[in-house]
Structures are given as C-alpha cells and as structure tokens.
Short mmCIF file of C-alpha atoms and ligand atoms in Angstrom, two decimals:
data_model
loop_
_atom_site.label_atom_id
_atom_site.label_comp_id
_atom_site.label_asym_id
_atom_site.label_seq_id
_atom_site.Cartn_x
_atom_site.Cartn_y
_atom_site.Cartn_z
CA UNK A 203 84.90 -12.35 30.20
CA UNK A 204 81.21 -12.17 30.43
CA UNK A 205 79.35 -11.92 33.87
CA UNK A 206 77.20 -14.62 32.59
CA UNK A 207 79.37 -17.11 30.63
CA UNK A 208 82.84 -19.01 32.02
CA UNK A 209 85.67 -19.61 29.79
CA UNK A 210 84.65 -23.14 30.40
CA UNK A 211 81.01 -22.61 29.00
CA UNK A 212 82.07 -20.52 26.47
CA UNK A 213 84.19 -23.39 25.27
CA UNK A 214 81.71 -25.78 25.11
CA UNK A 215 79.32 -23.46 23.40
CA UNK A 216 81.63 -23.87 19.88
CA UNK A 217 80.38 -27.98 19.97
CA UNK A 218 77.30 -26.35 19.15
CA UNK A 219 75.46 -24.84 15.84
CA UNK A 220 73.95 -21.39 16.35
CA UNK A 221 71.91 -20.15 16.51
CA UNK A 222 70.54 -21.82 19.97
CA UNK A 223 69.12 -20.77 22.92
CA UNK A 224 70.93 -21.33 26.08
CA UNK A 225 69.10 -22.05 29.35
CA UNK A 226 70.72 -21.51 33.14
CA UNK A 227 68.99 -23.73 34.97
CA UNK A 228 70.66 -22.54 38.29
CA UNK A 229 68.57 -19.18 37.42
CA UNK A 230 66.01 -20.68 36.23
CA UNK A 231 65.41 -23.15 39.56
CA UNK A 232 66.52 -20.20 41.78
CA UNK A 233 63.86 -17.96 40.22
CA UNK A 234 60.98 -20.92 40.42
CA UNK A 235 62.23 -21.50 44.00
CA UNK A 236 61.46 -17.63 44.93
CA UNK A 237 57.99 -17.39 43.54
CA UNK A 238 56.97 -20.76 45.54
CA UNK A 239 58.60 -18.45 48.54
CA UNK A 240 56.17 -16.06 47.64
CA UNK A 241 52.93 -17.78 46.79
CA UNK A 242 53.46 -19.28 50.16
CA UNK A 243 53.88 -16.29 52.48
CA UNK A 244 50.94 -14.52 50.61
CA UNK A 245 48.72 -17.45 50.45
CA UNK A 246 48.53 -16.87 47.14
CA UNK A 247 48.69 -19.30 44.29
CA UNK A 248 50.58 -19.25 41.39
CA UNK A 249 49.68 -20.76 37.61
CA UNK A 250 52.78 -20.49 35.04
CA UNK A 251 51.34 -19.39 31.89
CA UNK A 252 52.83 -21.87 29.18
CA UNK A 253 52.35 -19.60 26.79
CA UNK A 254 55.85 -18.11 27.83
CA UNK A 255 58.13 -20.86 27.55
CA UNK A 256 56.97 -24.54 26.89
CA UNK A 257 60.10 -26.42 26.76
CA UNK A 258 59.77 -29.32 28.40
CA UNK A 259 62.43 -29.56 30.93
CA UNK A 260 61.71 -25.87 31.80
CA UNK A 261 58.02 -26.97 32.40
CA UNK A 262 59.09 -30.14 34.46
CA UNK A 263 61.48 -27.22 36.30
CA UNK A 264 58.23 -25.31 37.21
CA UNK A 265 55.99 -28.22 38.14
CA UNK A 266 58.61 -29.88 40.50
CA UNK A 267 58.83 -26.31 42.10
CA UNK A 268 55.42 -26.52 43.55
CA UNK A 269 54.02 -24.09 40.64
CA UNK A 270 50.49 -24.74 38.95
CA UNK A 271 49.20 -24.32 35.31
CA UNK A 272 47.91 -21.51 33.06
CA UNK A 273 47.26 -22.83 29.67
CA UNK A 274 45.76 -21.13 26.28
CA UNK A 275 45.05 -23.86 23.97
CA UNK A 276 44.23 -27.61 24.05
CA UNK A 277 48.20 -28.48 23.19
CA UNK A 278 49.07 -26.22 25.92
CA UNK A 279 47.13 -28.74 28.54
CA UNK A 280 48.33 -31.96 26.88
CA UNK A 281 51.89 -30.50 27.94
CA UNK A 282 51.15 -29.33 31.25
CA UNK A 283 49.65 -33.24 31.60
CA UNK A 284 52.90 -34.46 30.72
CA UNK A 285 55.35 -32.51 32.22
CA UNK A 286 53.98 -33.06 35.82
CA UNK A 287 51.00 -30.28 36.35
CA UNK A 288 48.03 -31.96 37.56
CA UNK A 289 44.78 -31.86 36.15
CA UNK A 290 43.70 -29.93 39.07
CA UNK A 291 46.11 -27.22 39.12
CA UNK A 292 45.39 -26.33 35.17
CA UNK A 293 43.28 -23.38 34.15
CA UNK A 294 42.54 -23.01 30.84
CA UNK A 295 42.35 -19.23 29.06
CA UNK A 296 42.05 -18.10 26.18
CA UNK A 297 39.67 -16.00 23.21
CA UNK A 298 39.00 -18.52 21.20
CA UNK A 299 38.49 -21.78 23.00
CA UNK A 300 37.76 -24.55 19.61
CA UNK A 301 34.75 -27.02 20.64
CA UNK A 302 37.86 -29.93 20.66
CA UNK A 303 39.72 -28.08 22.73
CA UNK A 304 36.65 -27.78 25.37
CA UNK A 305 35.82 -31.56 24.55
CA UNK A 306 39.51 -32.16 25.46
CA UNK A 307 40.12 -29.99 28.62
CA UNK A 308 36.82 -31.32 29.79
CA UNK A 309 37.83 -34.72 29.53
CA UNK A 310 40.56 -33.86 31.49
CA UNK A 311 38.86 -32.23 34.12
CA UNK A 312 40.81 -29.22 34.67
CA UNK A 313 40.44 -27.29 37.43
CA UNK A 314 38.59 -23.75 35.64
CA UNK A 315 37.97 -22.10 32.42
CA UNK A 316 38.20 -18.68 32.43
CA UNK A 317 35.74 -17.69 30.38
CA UNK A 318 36.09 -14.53 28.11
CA UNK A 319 32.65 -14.44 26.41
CA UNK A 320 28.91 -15.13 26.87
CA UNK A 321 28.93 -17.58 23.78
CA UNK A 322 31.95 -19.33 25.64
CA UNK A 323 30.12 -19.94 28.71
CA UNK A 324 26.75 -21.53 26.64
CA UNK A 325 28.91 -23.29 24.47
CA UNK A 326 31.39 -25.49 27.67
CA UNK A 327 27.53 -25.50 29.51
CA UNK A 328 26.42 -27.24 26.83
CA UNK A 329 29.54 -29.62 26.04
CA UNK A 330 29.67 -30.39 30.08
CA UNK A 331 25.51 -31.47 29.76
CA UNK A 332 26.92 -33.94 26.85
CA UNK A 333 29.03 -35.00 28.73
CA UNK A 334 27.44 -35.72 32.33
CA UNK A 335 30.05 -33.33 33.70
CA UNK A 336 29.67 -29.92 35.65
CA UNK A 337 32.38 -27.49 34.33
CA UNK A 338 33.95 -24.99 36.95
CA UNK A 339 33.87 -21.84 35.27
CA UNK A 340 35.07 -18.32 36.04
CA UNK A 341 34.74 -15.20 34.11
CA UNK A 342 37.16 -13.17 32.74
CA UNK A 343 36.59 -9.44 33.21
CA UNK A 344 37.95 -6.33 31.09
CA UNK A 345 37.92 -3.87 34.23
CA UNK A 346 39.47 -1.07 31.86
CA UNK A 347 42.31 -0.75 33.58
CA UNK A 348 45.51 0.79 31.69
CA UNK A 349 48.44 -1.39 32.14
CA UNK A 350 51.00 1.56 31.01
CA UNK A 351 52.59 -0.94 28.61
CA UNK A 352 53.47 -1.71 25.30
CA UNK A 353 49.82 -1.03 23.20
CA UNK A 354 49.79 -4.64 21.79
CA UNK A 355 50.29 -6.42 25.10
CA UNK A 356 47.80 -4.67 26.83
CA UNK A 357 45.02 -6.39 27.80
CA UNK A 358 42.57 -5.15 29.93
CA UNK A 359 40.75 -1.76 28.12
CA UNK A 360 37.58 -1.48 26.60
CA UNK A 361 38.65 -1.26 23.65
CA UNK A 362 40.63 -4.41 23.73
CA UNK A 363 39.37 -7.90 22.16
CA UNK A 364 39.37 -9.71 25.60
CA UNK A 365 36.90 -10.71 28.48
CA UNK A 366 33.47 -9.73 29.64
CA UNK A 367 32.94 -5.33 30.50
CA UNK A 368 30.73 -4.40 32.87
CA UNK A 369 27.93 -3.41 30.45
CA UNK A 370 27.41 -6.95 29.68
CA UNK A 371 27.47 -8.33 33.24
CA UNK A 372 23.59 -7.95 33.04
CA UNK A 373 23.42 -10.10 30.32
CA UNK A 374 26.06 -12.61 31.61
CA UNK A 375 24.15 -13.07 34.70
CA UNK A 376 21.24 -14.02 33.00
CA UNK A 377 22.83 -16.70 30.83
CA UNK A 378 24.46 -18.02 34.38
CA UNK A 379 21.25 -18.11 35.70
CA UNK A 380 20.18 -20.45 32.72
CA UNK A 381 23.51 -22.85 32.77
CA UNK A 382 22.89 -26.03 35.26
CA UNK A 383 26.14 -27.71 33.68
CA UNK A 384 28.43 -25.22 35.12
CA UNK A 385 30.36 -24.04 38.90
CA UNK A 386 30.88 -20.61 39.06
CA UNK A 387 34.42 -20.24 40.40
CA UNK A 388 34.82 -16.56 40.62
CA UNK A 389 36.51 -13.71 38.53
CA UNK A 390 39.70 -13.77 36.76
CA UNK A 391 41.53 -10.71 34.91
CA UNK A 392 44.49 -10.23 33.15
CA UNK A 393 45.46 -6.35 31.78
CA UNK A 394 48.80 -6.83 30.16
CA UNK A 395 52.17 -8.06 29.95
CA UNK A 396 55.28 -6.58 31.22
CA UNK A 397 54.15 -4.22 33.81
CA UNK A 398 57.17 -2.73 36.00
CA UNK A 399 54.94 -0.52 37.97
CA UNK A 400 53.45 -2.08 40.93
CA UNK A 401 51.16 0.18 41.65
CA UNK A 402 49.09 -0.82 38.61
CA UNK A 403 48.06 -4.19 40.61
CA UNK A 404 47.29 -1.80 43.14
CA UNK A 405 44.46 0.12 40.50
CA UNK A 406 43.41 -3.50 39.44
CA UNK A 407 42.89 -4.78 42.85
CA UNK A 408 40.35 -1.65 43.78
CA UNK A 409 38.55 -2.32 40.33
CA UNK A 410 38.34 -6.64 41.85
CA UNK A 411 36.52 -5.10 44.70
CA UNK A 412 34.06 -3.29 43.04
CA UNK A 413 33.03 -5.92 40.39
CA UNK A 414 33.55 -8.83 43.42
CA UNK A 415 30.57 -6.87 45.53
CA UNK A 416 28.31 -6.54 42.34
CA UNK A 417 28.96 -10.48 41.71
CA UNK A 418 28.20 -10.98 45.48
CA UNK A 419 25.30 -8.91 45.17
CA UNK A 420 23.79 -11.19 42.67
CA UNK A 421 24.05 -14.39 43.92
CA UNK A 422 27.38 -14.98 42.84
CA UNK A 423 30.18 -15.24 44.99
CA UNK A 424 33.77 -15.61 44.15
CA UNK A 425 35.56 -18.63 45.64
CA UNK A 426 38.76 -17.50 43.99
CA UNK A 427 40.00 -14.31 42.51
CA UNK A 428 42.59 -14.33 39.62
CA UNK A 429 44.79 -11.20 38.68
CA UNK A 430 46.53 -12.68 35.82
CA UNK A 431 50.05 -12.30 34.78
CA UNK A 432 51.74 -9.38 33.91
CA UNK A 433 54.86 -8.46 36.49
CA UNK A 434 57.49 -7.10 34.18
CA UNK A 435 61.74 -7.95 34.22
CA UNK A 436 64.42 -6.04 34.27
CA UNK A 437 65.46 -6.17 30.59
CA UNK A 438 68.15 -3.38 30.99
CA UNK A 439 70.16 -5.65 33.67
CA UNK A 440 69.47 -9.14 32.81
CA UNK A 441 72.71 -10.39 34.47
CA UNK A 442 72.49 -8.69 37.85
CA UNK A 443 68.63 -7.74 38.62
CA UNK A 444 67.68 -11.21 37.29
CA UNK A 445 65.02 -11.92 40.08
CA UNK A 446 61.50 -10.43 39.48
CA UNK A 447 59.98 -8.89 42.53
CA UNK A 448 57.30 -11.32 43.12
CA UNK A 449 57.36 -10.79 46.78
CA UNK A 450 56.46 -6.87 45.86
CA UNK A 451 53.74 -8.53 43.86
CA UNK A 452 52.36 -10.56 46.40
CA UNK A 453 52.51 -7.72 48.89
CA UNK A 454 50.71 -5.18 47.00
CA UNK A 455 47.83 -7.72 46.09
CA UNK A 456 47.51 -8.90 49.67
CA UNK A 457 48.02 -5.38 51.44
CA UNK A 458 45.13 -4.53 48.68
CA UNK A 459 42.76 -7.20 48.02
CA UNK A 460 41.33 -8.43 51.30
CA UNK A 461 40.08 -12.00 51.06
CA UNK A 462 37.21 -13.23 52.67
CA UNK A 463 37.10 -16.78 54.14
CA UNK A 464 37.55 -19.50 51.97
CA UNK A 465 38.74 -17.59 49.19
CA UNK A 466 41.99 -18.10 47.19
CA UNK A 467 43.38 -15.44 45.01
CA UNK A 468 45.70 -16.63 42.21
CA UNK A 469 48.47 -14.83 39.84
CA UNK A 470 49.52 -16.27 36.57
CA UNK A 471 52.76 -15.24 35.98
CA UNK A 472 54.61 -16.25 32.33
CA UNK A 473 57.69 -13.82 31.87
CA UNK A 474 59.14 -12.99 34.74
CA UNK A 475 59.83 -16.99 35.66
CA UNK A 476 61.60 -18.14 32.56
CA UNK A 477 63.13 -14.66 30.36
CA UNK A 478 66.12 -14.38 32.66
CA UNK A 479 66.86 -17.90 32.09
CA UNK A 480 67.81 -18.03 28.35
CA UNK A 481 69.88 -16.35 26.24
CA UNK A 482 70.38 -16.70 22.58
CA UNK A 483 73.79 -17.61 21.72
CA UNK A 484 75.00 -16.68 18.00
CA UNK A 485 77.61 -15.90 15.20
CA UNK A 486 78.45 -12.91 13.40
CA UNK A 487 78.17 -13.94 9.57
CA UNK A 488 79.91 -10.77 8.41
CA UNK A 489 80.44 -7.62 9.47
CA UNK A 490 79.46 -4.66 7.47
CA UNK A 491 81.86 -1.45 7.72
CA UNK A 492 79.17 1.47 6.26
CA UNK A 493 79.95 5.05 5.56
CA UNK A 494 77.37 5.88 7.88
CA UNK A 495 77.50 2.95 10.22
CA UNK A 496 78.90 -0.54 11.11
CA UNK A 497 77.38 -3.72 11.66
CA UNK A 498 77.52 -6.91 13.12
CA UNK A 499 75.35 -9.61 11.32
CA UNK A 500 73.92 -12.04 13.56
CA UNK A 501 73.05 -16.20 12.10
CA UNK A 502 70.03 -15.48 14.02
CA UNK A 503 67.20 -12.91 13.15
CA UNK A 504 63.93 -11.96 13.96
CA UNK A 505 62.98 -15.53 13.30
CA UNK A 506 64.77 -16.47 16.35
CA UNK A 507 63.52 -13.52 18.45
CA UNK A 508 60.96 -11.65 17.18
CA UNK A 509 60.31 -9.06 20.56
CA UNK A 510 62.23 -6.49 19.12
CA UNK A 511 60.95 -6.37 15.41
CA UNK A 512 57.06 -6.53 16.73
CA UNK A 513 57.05 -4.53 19.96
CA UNK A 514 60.70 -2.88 19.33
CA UNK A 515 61.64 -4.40 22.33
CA UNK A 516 64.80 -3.54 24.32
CA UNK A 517 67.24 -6.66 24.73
CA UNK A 518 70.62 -6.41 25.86
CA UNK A 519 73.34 -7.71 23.75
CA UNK A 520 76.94 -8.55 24.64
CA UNK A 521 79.72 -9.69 22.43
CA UNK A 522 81.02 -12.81 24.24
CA UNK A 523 84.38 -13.27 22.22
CA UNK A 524 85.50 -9.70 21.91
CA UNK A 525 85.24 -7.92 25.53
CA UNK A 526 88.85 -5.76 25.83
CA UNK A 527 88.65 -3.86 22.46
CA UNK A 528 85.56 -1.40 22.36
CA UNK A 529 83.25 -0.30 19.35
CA UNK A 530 80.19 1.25 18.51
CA UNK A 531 78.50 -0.31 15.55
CA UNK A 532 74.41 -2.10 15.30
CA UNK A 533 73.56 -5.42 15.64
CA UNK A 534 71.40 -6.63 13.25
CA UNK A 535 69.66 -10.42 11.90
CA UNK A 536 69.83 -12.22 9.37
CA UNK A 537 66.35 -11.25 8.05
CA UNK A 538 65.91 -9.73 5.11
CA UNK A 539 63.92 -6.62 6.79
CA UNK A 540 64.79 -3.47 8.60
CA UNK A 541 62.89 -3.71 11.46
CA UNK A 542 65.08 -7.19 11.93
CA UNK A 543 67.74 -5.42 14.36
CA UNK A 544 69.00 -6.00 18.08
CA UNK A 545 70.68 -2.66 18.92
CA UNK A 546 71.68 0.20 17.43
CA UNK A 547 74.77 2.17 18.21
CA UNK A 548 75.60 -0.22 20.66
CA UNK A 549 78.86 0.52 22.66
CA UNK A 550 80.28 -3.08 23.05
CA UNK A 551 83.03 -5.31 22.18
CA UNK A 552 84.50 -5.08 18.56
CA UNK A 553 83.34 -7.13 17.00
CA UNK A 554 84.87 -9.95 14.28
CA UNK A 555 83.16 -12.31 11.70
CA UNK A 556 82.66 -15.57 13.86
CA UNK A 557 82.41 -14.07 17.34
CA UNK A 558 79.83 -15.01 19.55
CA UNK A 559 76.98 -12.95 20.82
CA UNK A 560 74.59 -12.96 23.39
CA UNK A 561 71.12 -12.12 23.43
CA UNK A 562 70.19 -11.93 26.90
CA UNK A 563 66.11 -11.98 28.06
CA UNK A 564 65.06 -14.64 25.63
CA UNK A 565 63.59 -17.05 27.92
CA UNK A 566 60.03 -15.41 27.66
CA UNK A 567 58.16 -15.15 24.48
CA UNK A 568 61.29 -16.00 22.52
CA UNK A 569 61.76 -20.41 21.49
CA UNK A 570 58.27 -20.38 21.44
CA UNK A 571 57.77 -17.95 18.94
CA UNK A 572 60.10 -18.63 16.58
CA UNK A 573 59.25 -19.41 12.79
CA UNK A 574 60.89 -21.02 9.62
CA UNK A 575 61.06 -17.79 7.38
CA UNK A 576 63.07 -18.09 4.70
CA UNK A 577 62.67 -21.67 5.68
CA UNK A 578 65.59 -21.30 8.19
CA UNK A 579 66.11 -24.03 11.10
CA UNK A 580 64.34 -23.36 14.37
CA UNK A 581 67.15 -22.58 17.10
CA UNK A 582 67.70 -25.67 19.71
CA UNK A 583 67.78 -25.49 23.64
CA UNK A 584 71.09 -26.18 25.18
CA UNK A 585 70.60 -26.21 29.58
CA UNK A 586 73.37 -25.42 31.63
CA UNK A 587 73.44 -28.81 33.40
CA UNK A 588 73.87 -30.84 29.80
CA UNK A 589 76.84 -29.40 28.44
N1 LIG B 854 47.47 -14.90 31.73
C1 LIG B 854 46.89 -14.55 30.55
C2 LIG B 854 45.46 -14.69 30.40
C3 LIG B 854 47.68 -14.05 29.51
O1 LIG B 854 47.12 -13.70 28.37
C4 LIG B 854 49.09 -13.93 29.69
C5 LIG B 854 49.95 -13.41 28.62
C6 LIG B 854 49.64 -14.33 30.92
C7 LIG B 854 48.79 -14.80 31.92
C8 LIG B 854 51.11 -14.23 31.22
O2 LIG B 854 51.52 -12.91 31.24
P1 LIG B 854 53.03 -12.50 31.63
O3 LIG B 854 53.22 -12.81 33.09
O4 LIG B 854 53.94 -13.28 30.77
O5 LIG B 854 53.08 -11.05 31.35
N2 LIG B 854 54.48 -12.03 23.41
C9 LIG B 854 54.43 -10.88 24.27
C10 LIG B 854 53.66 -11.14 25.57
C11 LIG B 854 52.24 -11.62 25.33
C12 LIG B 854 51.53 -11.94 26.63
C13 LIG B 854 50.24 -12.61 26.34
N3 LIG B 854 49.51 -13.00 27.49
C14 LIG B 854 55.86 -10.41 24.56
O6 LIG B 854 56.80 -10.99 24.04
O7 LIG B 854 56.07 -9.43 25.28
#
C-alpha cells in the first residue's frame, strides 16, 4: 500500500474520473500552520503568492491560517478579496501591470505595488492623482544575485526581464522625487523559484544591505523589506520530507538582515506551502511493451502537469494499484510529444492497463497551469476531507 493513500482512499478514488488532482488537506493545514509558526518567531511576515495554487478552498486554507497575499494580476486580487485576504495584507507584483489592473487594485486599496519599472511607477502616480488616492509603492530590485536554479525560474540577474538594477537607481530616484501621488514603502526582491540552498538568502540579504543604505542615503528609507519567494521542496521525498524548512528560512534572513526600528521584512512564499499537498491521481490507458523499452501511458499528460516537459522537472511517481510485483519501464502522457514524460526507467510497481498512478508534488505550479490541448478536459480537485 502506498505511504500516502489508505485502502479506504484508494477506494473512493475509483468514484472519480481521472485525471484529478488530489489535495491532503491535513498536509496542507499542517504545512500553513508551520509557516504562521515561523513568521511569528521571526517577526517576519508572510504573503502566499497565488500564483502557485489558486484553488479556492486552498486559498481560504491559507487566509484562515493567519497568511497574507502576493498577487500578479488583477484576477489574482479579486480572489484573494474573496477568499478571505484583506485588502491590506495584498501586494500586488508583477512585469506587466495593465492600466485596469492598476485602476482595479487601486480601487481596492491594497496594501503595496511592487514596482518593477520606472514607467510603472509614473504610470500608478498618475492613476492614484486621478483618483485622489496616494499609492504605497515599493520597488522591485534585480540585485544580480544567482539563485543556482533552474535558468527559466531565475529571477534576479541582470540579464533577466525583471525589476529595477542599480544603474538605473539614479534615474528612479529622480522620477520619485517628481511623484506626489505615491508612499514609498521600501524594497522588494525576488531571484528565483525553487532554491534548496539556504545560503543563497544569505548572498541576497548582504546585497538588501547595500542597496537599503544607498536608498537611506537618498532620502529614502525602507519601512519594509521584501525577499520574495523562492524556498525550494523536497521533490525526491514528497511523502516523508513534506515540510519545507521555513524556520531555516526565517533564521537565515533574521540572523542576516538586521532590521532597524519600525521596519517589517516580508517573504512571499508560493511552492513550498501548497506542492506537497496535491497529487495527481491517474489511469494507465495502455501499456506499451517496446523492444527497447516499456511504458505505462498515463490519461493525464503534460496538459495536466507541465513542470517536467518545460523545466524537465523531477516528480516522483508511484503506481498505487500494483506495489508487490516490481518493474522497470517509463511513464509517459497522453500528449502527443516526447518531451510529454514523467519518469524514465522508473523502478516501480508493474504496472497494468487501468492501474492508478500517482504524481506526487503537484500542488505548486501544477492545476493552475494546466491547458485544453488537444482540447482535453481540465483535471478537477478532489480534498481529502470531501471524499
Ligand atoms: N514572488 C514573486 C514576485 C514571484 O515571481 C514568485 C514566483 C513568487 C513570489 C513565489 O515563488 P515560489 O515561492 O513559488 O518559488 N512555474 C514555475 C515557478 C515560477 C515562479 C514564478 N514566480 C515552476 O513550476 O517551477
């Protein structure tokens, strides 16, 4: 039997079409519960970033738990409003901020934008003016810090499309200076996604510092610092290292960011709260025996969960139905491309036509980026607590 899944569950889970994907609430509510631990011993407060999971009962989960908002577009917000984040606890990020979305987030006075671009910061001055409203503002910064991560989720180099580098700050500082609609809030960053080494935060803090005291040294002084998301999961031992260490991440960035009085450093954490939470649950369609290899085909595809296909991420799979009699064989979609595939040579169950699988690690960055190719269905949530 699975570590994860009861005979009981398991059961229940054939009342359902696949592909869906199944949430644990119990890990979910446990792993909300130890971040609020955190954010309160380190005085430090935490936004969820949306972009990671917006289901709504997982957001409700998150805003129950004492945990504030990070949002990336206008939708984003209208959620958090609904599903219990208040107005005050939302920060809004994000390249390419649309003038409705400003009108919108304006009109719902949210607590900051985090501004990633000089045009940006003229453009919500100028909305705010319209308006009657002062905006709080903060800016994002590229510090050029590597994030030793995947290349597309990193966030924070020069070369990369987001925030404000320091040979601009001149600049910026001179449009600030000429903005009477706005708060400046402080500084926020955010260098990538998925980062298992803590000492990274450590490099980022030291880089805060330094752009902090040239901020100061202007005139403008940070009321809150913002480090951003980024804390990585354990996606080699989903089912028994399921808690991210946010009490290591707290600890480096207070042991390493000093804060002066008054000030309130945040973290925006997406992944690590909700990918240990969900699983996708699905069928084998057929199995194919090759000359060269064997495969299970999956009803769900890169369509379901597209990690591995874009950033050939690692995801551990487990046949549920089969666990006595061993195999090695792949595990592909049902995607007409290659690069649709879930593990290769995997040593697992043997597996049969009409077995279920699990895809474990699909609570982050996997419902919400699903897609209709080949005009398939988009996969369901199931929670623990409903079936
Ligand atoms: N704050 C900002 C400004 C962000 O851009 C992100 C994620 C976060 C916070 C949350 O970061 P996290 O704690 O989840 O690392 N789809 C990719 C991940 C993209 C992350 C984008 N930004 C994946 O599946 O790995």
């Amino acid at each position: 039997m699975s570590q994860m899944i009861s005979t009981n569950t398991l059961r229940t889970f054939n009342n359902f079409e696949t592909p869906f994907f199944y949430y644990d609430m119990k890990v979910l509510s446990d792993t909300v519960a130890a971040l609020a631990t955190a954010q309160q011993k380190y005085h430090i407060k935490a936004h969820y970033a949306l972009k990671a999971n917006a289901e709504k009962r997982v957001l409700k989960t998150i805003s129950k738990g004492g945990i504030a908002a990070e949002c990336a577009t206008g939708n984003e917000i209208k959620l958090a409003l609904e599903t219990g984040f208040a107005p005050k606890d939302i920060f809004f990020d994000g390249v390419a901020k649309t003038d409705k979305e400003i009108l919108f987030a304006l009109k719902s006075d949210i607590a900051c934008f985090n501004c990633e671009n000089i045009q940006e910061i003229e453009i919500i001055n100028e909305f705010a003016g319209r308006l009657g409203k002062k905006a709080h503002i903060a800016v994002r910064v590229n510090p050029d810090v590597d994030a030793h991560t995947h290349k597309f989720i990193t966030t924070g180099m020069e070369e990369d499309k987001f925030g404000i580098s320091q040979w601009a700050f001149d600049n910026l500082i001179k449009v600030l200076d000429t903005c009477g609609n706005l708060v400046f809030e402080g500084l926020h960053f955010h260098i990538g996604s998925q980062i298992t080494d803590l000492s990274v935060f450590e490099t980022l803090c030291r880089r805060v510092i330094e752009i902090q005291d040239w901020f100061d040294s202007k005139g403008y002084t940070s009321a809150n610092l913002n480090l951003g998301g980024g804390l990585g999961v354990d996606y080699d031992h989903p089912l028994t290292n399921w808690l991210p260490d946010f009490d290591g991440l707290c600890h480096t960035i207070s042991e390493n960011l000093p804060i002066k009085s008054g000030q309130q450093i945040h973290i925006e954490p997406g992944r690590s709260l909700v990918a240990q939470c969900g699983h996708i649950i699905s069928r084998v369609v057929f199995i194919k025996e090759g000359q060269k290899k064997k495969f299970a085909i999956l009803d769900c595809g890169m369509h379901t969960l597209i990690r591995p296909a874009l950033y050939q991420a690692h995801h551990e799979v487990e046949n549920l139905s089969c666990v006595n009699e061993q195999d090695t064989y792949n595990v592909v979609g049902c995607v007409c491309e290659s690069s649709d595939t879930f593990a290769e040579n995997m040593k697992g169950g043997k597996p049969h036509r009409g077995d279920l699988f699990a895809i474990h690690s699909a609570g982050a960055y996997g419902q919400v980026m699903n897609m209709t190719y080949l005009q398939r269905n988009l996969a369901p949530a199931v929670y623990s607590d409903e079936i």
